[in-house]
GROMACS .gro file of C-alpha atoms in nm:
model
  293
    1UNK     CA    1  -2.047  -0.439   3.308
    2UNK     CA    2  -2.099  -0.218   3.005
    3UNK     CA    3  -1.863  -0.285   2.714
    4UNK     CA    4  -1.783   0.043   2.541
    5UNK     CA    5  -1.766   0.019   2.164
    6UNK     CA    6  -1.946  -0.316   2.160
    7UNK     CA    7  -2.299  -0.449   2.123
    8UNK     CA    8  -2.444  -0.491   2.474
    9UNK     CA    9  -2.759  -0.667   2.591
   10UNK     CA   10  -2.890  -0.433   2.862
   11UNK     CA   11  -3.205  -0.404   3.071
   12UNK     CA   12  -3.442  -0.110   3.104
   13UNK     CA   13  -3.427   0.017   3.463
   14UNK     CA   14  -3.597   0.356   3.431
   15UNK     CA   15  -3.780   0.578   3.184
   16UNK     CA   16  -3.745   0.956   3.155
   17UNK     CA   17  -3.899   1.211   2.917
   18UNK     CA   18  -3.576   1.213   2.714
   19UNK     CA   19  -3.507   0.839   2.708
   20UNK     CA   20  -3.450   0.509   2.884
   21UNK     CA   21  -3.186   0.423   3.144
   22UNK     CA   22  -3.024   0.088   3.064
   23UNK     CA   23  -2.806  -0.121   3.295
   24UNK     CA   24  -2.617  -0.450   3.273
   25UNK     CA   25  -2.804  -0.771   3.338
   26UNK     CA   26  -2.679  -0.916   3.665
   27UNK     CA   27  -2.958  -1.155   3.760
   28UNK     CA   28  -3.281  -1.188   3.564
   29UNK     CA   29  -3.461  -1.314   3.878
   30UNK     CA   30  -3.340  -1.033   4.099
   31UNK     CA   31  -3.523  -0.713   4.197
   32UNK     CA   32  -3.191  -0.528   4.218
   33UNK     CA   33  -3.311  -0.262   3.970
   34UNK     CA   34  -3.632  -0.161   4.146
   35UNK     CA   35  -3.477   0.118   4.353
   36UNK     CA   36  -3.230   0.320   4.145
   37UNK     CA   37  -3.148   0.561   4.432
   38UNK     CA   38  -2.978   0.280   4.623
   39UNK     CA   39  -2.815   0.110   4.323
   40UNK     CA   40  -2.472   0.220   4.204
   41UNK     CA   41  -2.484  -0.007   3.898
   42UNK     CA   42  -2.368   0.200   3.594
   43UNK     CA   43  -2.633   0.301   3.345
   44UNK     CA   44  -2.638   0.438   2.993
   45UNK     CA   45  -2.915   0.636   2.822
   46UNK     CA   46  -3.099   0.537   2.506
   47UNK     CA   47  -3.263   0.844   2.350
   48UNK     CA   48  -3.642   0.831   2.330
   49UNK     CA   49  -3.648   0.931   1.963
   50UNK     CA   50  -3.460   0.611   1.868
   51UNK     CA   51  -3.739   0.389   1.997
   52UNK     CA   52  -4.039   0.328   1.773
   53UNK     CA   53  -4.218   0.097   2.018
   54UNK     CA   54  -4.217   0.188   2.391
   55UNK     CA   55  -3.993  -0.030   2.608
   56UNK     CA   56  -4.120  -0.192   2.925
   57UNK     CA   57  -3.949  -0.183   3.263
   58UNK     CA   58  -3.707  -0.474   3.282
   59UNK     CA   59  -3.712  -0.537   2.906
   60UNK     CA   60  -3.385  -0.645   2.748
   61UNK     CA   61  -3.253  -0.461   2.446
   62UNK     CA   62  -2.942  -0.493   2.227
   63UNK     CA   63  -2.762  -0.159   2.188
   64UNK     CA   64  -2.426  -0.025   2.081
   65UNK     CA   65  -2.260   0.176   2.358
   66UNK     CA   66  -2.068   0.475   2.223
   67UNK     CA   67  -1.906   0.792   2.355
   68UNK     CA   68  -1.990   1.149   2.262
   69UNK     CA   69  -1.742   1.436   2.212
   70UNK     CA   70  -1.717   1.488   2.590
   71UNK     CA   71  -1.652   1.121   2.656
   72UNK     CA   72  -1.999   1.059   2.801
   73UNK     CA   73  -2.160   0.724   2.728
   74UNK     CA   74  -2.479   0.681   2.531
   75UNK     CA   75  -2.664   0.386   2.381
   76UNK     CA   76  -2.794   0.356   2.027
   77UNK     CA   77  -2.993   0.098   1.835
   78UNK     CA   78  -2.781   0.174   1.529
   79UNK     CA   79  -2.511  -0.078   1.447
   80UNK     CA   80  -2.184   0.092   1.336
   81UNK     CA   81  -1.970  -0.029   1.049
   82UNK     CA   82  -1.694  -0.119   1.296
   83UNK     CA   83  -1.666  -0.217   1.663
   84UNK     CA   84  -1.385  -0.143   1.906
   85UNK     CA   85  -1.096  -0.379   1.842
   86UNK     CA   86  -1.184  -0.433   1.476
   87UNK     CA   87  -0.992  -0.322   1.166
   88UNK     CA   88  -1.195  -0.232   0.858
   89UNK     CA   89  -1.213   0.002   0.561
   90UNK     CA   90  -1.382   0.336   0.633
   91UNK     CA   91  -1.438   0.652   0.431
   92UNK     CA   92  -1.292   0.982   0.548
   93UNK     CA   93  -1.554   1.259   0.545
   94UNK     CA   94  -1.345   1.554   0.663
   95UNK     CA   95  -0.998   1.654   0.782
   96UNK     CA   96  -0.901   1.923   1.034
   97UNK     CA   97  -0.579   2.054   1.188
   98UNK     CA   98  -0.612   1.808   1.480
   99UNK     CA   99  -0.747   1.496   1.308
  100UNK     CA  100  -0.974   1.341   1.048
  101UNK     CA  101  -1.332   1.220   1.078
  102UNK     CA  102  -1.461   0.896   0.930
  103UNK     CA  103  -1.809   0.770   0.853
  104UNK     CA  104  -1.873   0.467   1.072
  105UNK     CA  105  -2.252   0.459   1.048
  106UNK     CA  106  -2.339   0.673   1.352
  107UNK     CA  107  -2.449   1.036   1.383
  108UNK     CA  108  -2.113   1.134   1.536
  109UNK     CA  109  -1.825   1.059   1.299
  110UNK     CA  110  -1.522   0.863   1.422
  111UNK     CA  111  -1.218   1.077   1.503
  112UNK     CA  112  -0.869   0.966   1.396
  113UNK     CA  113  -0.630   1.211   1.566
  114UNK     CA  114  -0.321   1.325   1.377
  115UNK     CA  115  -0.093   1.129   1.612
  116UNK     CA  116  -0.266   0.808   1.505
  117UNK     CA  117  -0.250   0.869   1.130
  118UNK     CA  118   0.003   0.673   0.924
  119UNK     CA  119  -0.020   0.947   0.661
  120UNK     CA  120  -0.226   1.265   0.616
  121UNK     CA  121  -0.591   1.180   0.550
  122UNK     CA  122  -0.784   1.325   0.257
  123UNK     CA  123  -1.162   1.361   0.269
  124UNK     CA  124  -1.348   1.129   0.036
  125UNK     CA  125  -1.076   0.862   0.039
  126UNK     CA  126  -1.102   0.517   0.195
  127UNK     CA  127  -0.853   0.397   0.458
  128UNK     CA  128  -0.797   0.089   0.672
  129UNK     CA  129  -0.885   0.196   1.026
  130UNK     CA  130  -0.852   0.027   1.366
  131UNK     CA  131  -1.085   0.140   1.646
  132UNK     CA  132  -0.995   0.153   2.014
  133UNK     CA  133  -1.112   0.304   2.343
  134UNK     CA  134  -0.874   0.575   2.460
  135UNK     CA  135  -0.847   0.577   2.841
  136UNK     CA  136  -0.703   0.929   2.841
  137UNK     CA  137  -0.985   1.103   2.655
  138UNK     CA  138  -1.254   0.844   2.745
  139UNK     CA  139  -1.354   0.833   2.379
  140UNK     CA  140  -1.375   0.577   2.101
  141UNK     CA  141  -1.108   0.673   1.848
  142UNK     CA  142  -0.965   0.537   1.527
  143UNK     CA  143  -0.612   0.484   1.400
  144UNK     CA  144  -0.448   0.417   1.066
  145UNK     CA  145  -0.116   0.349   1.242
  146UNK     CA  146  -0.202  -0.018   1.279
  147UNK     CA  147   0.128  -0.126   1.433
  148UNK     CA  148   0.026   0.058   1.751
  149UNK     CA  149  -0.242  -0.208   1.806
  150UNK     CA  150  -0.166  -0.516   1.593
  151UNK     CA  151   0.139  -0.738   1.634
  152UNK     CA  152   0.385  -0.816   1.357
  153UNK     CA  153   0.461  -1.155   1.516
  154UNK     CA  154   0.259  -1.467   1.438
  155UNK     CA  155   0.271  -1.667   1.760
  156UNK     CA  156  -0.057  -1.848   1.692
  157UNK     CA  157   0.008  -1.893   1.317
  158UNK     CA  158   0.171  -2.183   1.135
  159UNK     CA  159   0.315  -2.209   0.788
  160UNK     CA  160   0.047  -2.335   0.551
  161UNK     CA  161  -0.244  -2.190   0.752
  162UNK     CA  162  -0.522  -2.040   0.544
  163UNK     CA  163  -0.592  -1.683   0.655
  164UNK     CA  164  -0.805  -1.380   0.575
  165UNK     CA  165  -0.608  -1.072   0.474
  166UNK     CA  166  -0.686  -0.702   0.440
  167UNK     CA  167  -0.438  -0.493   0.241
  168UNK     CA  168  -0.354  -0.171   0.425
  169UNK     CA  169  -0.040  -0.039   0.254
  170UNK     CA  170   0.182  -0.082  -0.051
  171UNK     CA  171   0.562  -0.070  -0.023
  172UNK     CA  172   0.863  -0.135  -0.245
  173UNK     CA  173   0.869  -0.494  -0.116
  174UNK     CA  174   0.501  -0.572  -0.154
  175UNK     CA  175   0.168  -0.529   0.021
  176UNK     CA  176   0.125  -0.497   0.396
  177UNK     CA  177  -0.178  -0.689   0.522
  178UNK     CA  178  -0.383  -0.739   0.836
  179UNK     CA  179  -0.407  -1.113   0.906
  180UNK     CA  180  -0.726  -1.245   1.066
  181UNK     CA  181  -0.789  -0.905   1.228
  182UNK     CA  182  -0.503  -0.977   1.471
  183UNK     CA  183  -0.160  -0.963   1.310
  184UNK     CA  184   0.038  -0.779   1.045
  185UNK     CA  185   0.211  -0.949   0.754
  186UNK     CA  186   0.354  -0.892   0.407
  187UNK     CA  187   0.270  -1.025   0.061
  188UNK     CA  188   0.578  -0.983  -0.157
  189UNK     CA  189   0.522  -0.851  -0.510
  190UNK     CA  190   0.650  -1.185  -0.643
  191UNK     CA  191   0.367  -1.363  -0.460
  192UNK     CA  192   0.097  -1.117  -0.570
  193UNK     CA  193  -0.004  -1.278  -0.900
  194UNK     CA  194  -0.334  -1.087  -0.906
  195UNK     CA  195  -0.385  -0.710  -0.875
  196UNK     CA  196  -0.406  -0.590  -0.515
  197UNK     CA  197  -0.495  -0.249  -0.377
  198UNK     CA  198  -0.524  -0.086  -0.038
  199UNK     CA  199  -0.852  -0.176   0.131
  200UNK     CA  200  -0.892  -0.501  -0.060
  201UNK     CA  201  -0.977  -0.823   0.125
  202UNK     CA  202  -0.825  -1.148   0.000
  203UNK     CA  203  -0.765  -1.504   0.111
  204UNK     CA  204  -0.408  -1.602   0.175
  205UNK     CA  205  -0.177  -1.870   0.311
  206UNK     CA  206   0.102  -1.830   0.564
  207UNK     CA  207   0.416  -1.877   0.355
  208UNK     CA  208   0.694  -1.814   0.606
  209UNK     CA  209   0.732  -1.714   0.969
  210UNK     CA  210   1.074  -1.553   0.991
  211UNK     CA  211   1.316  -1.598   1.284
  212UNK     CA  212   1.218  -1.251   1.410
  213UNK     CA  213   0.851  -1.358   1.410
  214UNK     CA  214   0.743  -1.148   1.113
  215UNK     CA  215   0.499  -1.316   0.878
  216UNK     CA  216   0.513  -1.355   0.500
  217UNK     CA  217   0.187  -1.437   0.324
  218UNK     CA  218   0.124  -1.590  -0.019
  219UNK     CA  219  -0.198  -1.596  -0.218
  220UNK     CA  220  -0.166  -1.970  -0.273
  221UNK     CA  221   0.012  -2.265  -0.117
  222UNK     CA  222   0.359  -2.309  -0.263
  223UNK     CA  223   0.464  -2.625  -0.076
  224UNK     CA  224   0.422  -2.987  -0.190
  225UNK     CA  225   0.082  -3.013  -0.025
  226UNK     CA  226  -0.036  -2.712  -0.222
  227UNK     CA  227   0.097  -2.852  -0.549
  228UNK     CA  228  -0.070  -3.189  -0.486
  229UNK     CA  229  -0.396  -3.015  -0.397
  230UNK     CA  230  -0.395  -2.819  -0.725
  231UNK     CA  231  -0.319  -3.128  -0.933
  232UNK     CA  232  -0.610  -3.313  -0.774
  233UNK     CA  233  -0.837  -3.012  -0.833
  234UNK     CA  234  -0.747  -3.020  -1.204
  235UNK     CA  235  -0.823  -3.393  -1.227
  236UNK     CA  236  -1.154  -3.348  -1.043
  237UNK     CA  237  -1.248  -3.065  -1.278
  238UNK     CA  238  -1.171  -3.276  -1.585
  239UNK     CA  239  -1.373  -3.565  -1.446
  240UNK     CA  240  -1.669  -3.333  -1.382
  241UNK     CA  241  -1.659  -3.200  -1.740
  242UNK     CA  242  -1.638  -3.518  -1.941
  243UNK     CA  243  -1.260  -3.545  -1.931
  244UNK     CA  244  -1.184  -3.229  -2.130
  245UNK     CA  245  -1.106  -2.864  -2.053
  246UNK     CA  246  -1.023  -2.568  -2.274
  247UNK     CA  247  -0.833  -2.403  -1.988
  248UNK     CA  248  -0.479  -2.470  -2.112
  249UNK     CA  249  -0.134  -2.337  -2.030
  250UNK     CA  250  -0.201  -2.072  -2.298
  251UNK     CA  251  -0.512  -1.939  -2.124
  252UNK     CA  252  -0.523  -1.591  -1.974
  253UNK     CA  253  -0.403  -1.558  -1.611
  254UNK     CA  254  -0.739  -1.407  -1.509
  255UNK     CA  255  -0.927  -1.710  -1.648
  256UNK     CA  256  -0.700  -1.950  -1.459
  257UNK     CA  257  -0.729  -1.753  -1.136
  258UNK     CA  258  -1.106  -1.730  -1.168
  259UNK     CA  259  -1.135  -2.108  -1.204
  260UNK     CA  260  -0.868  -2.240  -0.967
  261UNK     CA  261  -0.767  -1.938  -0.757
  262UNK     CA  262  -0.399  -1.985  -0.849
  263UNK     CA  263  -0.140  -1.812  -1.064
  264UNK     CA  264  -0.077  -1.909  -1.425
  265UNK     CA  265   0.274  -2.022  -1.331
  266UNK     CA  266   0.140  -2.260  -1.066
  267UNK     CA  267  -0.122  -2.393  -1.307
  268UNK     CA  268   0.138  -2.460  -1.579
  269UNK     CA  269   0.359  -2.646  -1.330
  270UNK     CA  270   0.063  -2.859  -1.223
  271UNK     CA  271  -0.023  -2.943  -1.584
  272UNK     CA  272   0.339  -3.036  -1.647
  273UNK     CA  273   0.344  -3.266  -1.346
  274UNK     CA  274   0.020  -3.438  -1.452
  275UNK     CA  275   0.151  -3.479  -1.806
  276UNK     CA  276   0.470  -3.643  -1.678
  277UNK     CA  277   0.255  -3.876  -1.470
  278UNK     CA  278   0.065  -3.958  -1.794
  279UNK     CA  279  -0.263  -3.857  -1.632
  280UNK     CA  280  -0.348  -3.595  -1.897
  281UNK     CA  281  -0.285  -3.522  -2.262
  282UNK     CA  282  -0.190  -3.169  -2.365
  283UNK     CA  283  -0.302  -3.003  -2.687
  284UNK     CA  284  -0.288  -2.638  -2.799
  285UNK     CA  285  -0.662  -2.591  -2.754
  286UNK     CA  286  -0.750  -2.835  -2.474
  287UNK     CA  287  -0.633  -3.073  -2.207
  288UNK     CA  288  -0.780  -3.423  -2.180
  289UNK     CA  289  -0.799  -3.677  -1.906
  290UNK     CA  290  -0.634  -4.001  -2.011
  291UNK     CA  291  -0.881  -4.287  -2.021
  292UNK     CA  292  -0.669  -4.494  -1.788
  293UNK     CA  293  -0.750  -4.238  -1.516
   0.00000   0.00000   0.00000
């Protein structure tokens, strides 16, 4: 079968003055493609001007299968910025009374109809867009209304899981994020210890899965395991640098985040715990690893 909106490995079954007919690979050892008049296998056309080196009959080629404005299929050697089913940041290039068009790396821009826009789109701005194949129009379309396609529940997620997040909206509560390209979640402002903005990718940790299934995400682990992990990271860092570090509880939050990927508050708590355990000595300008450790 031909997967619309995906990269397909297809086989050349015919050549015409305007391009090549490509079909799915059913059996490499079969002669099923020799007589196209008696073969109802679907084909897609790759334009001749896309090919720099002529293709041979039966040759396999990797192509992206797209749809034109009429919904007809065509193949291209160009790889778009986004495939069907993915959610990524795209730039809007124009807006009309029926929808907005986004640059996705192909000659024909990606249409996001008005009904699929979370808010009016402005040309030149970047938005988080999900792509899908619309059975009604037979076209590949985009959407910024992500909840139409991504679930708010986290059935496959567990608290403490490390995840990849993409910020897609800012609210009074915090930042809405796409989790692992599959789910929607929220980073509360209190858990966002570094600046975040729409379209930004960031690592995160599942903080809480609520009774209704909705997912809260933190930028760092806040449970005992996370605290122990940070304390050990500090000790390892001291050991690697001769038992001394100038990164103290007075250091700038950005410096602490850059080094340990945690908030200043978490770092100060970890230093306090290590001090109480007599594993480090604190001074205004440095922390030192106690010789006993």
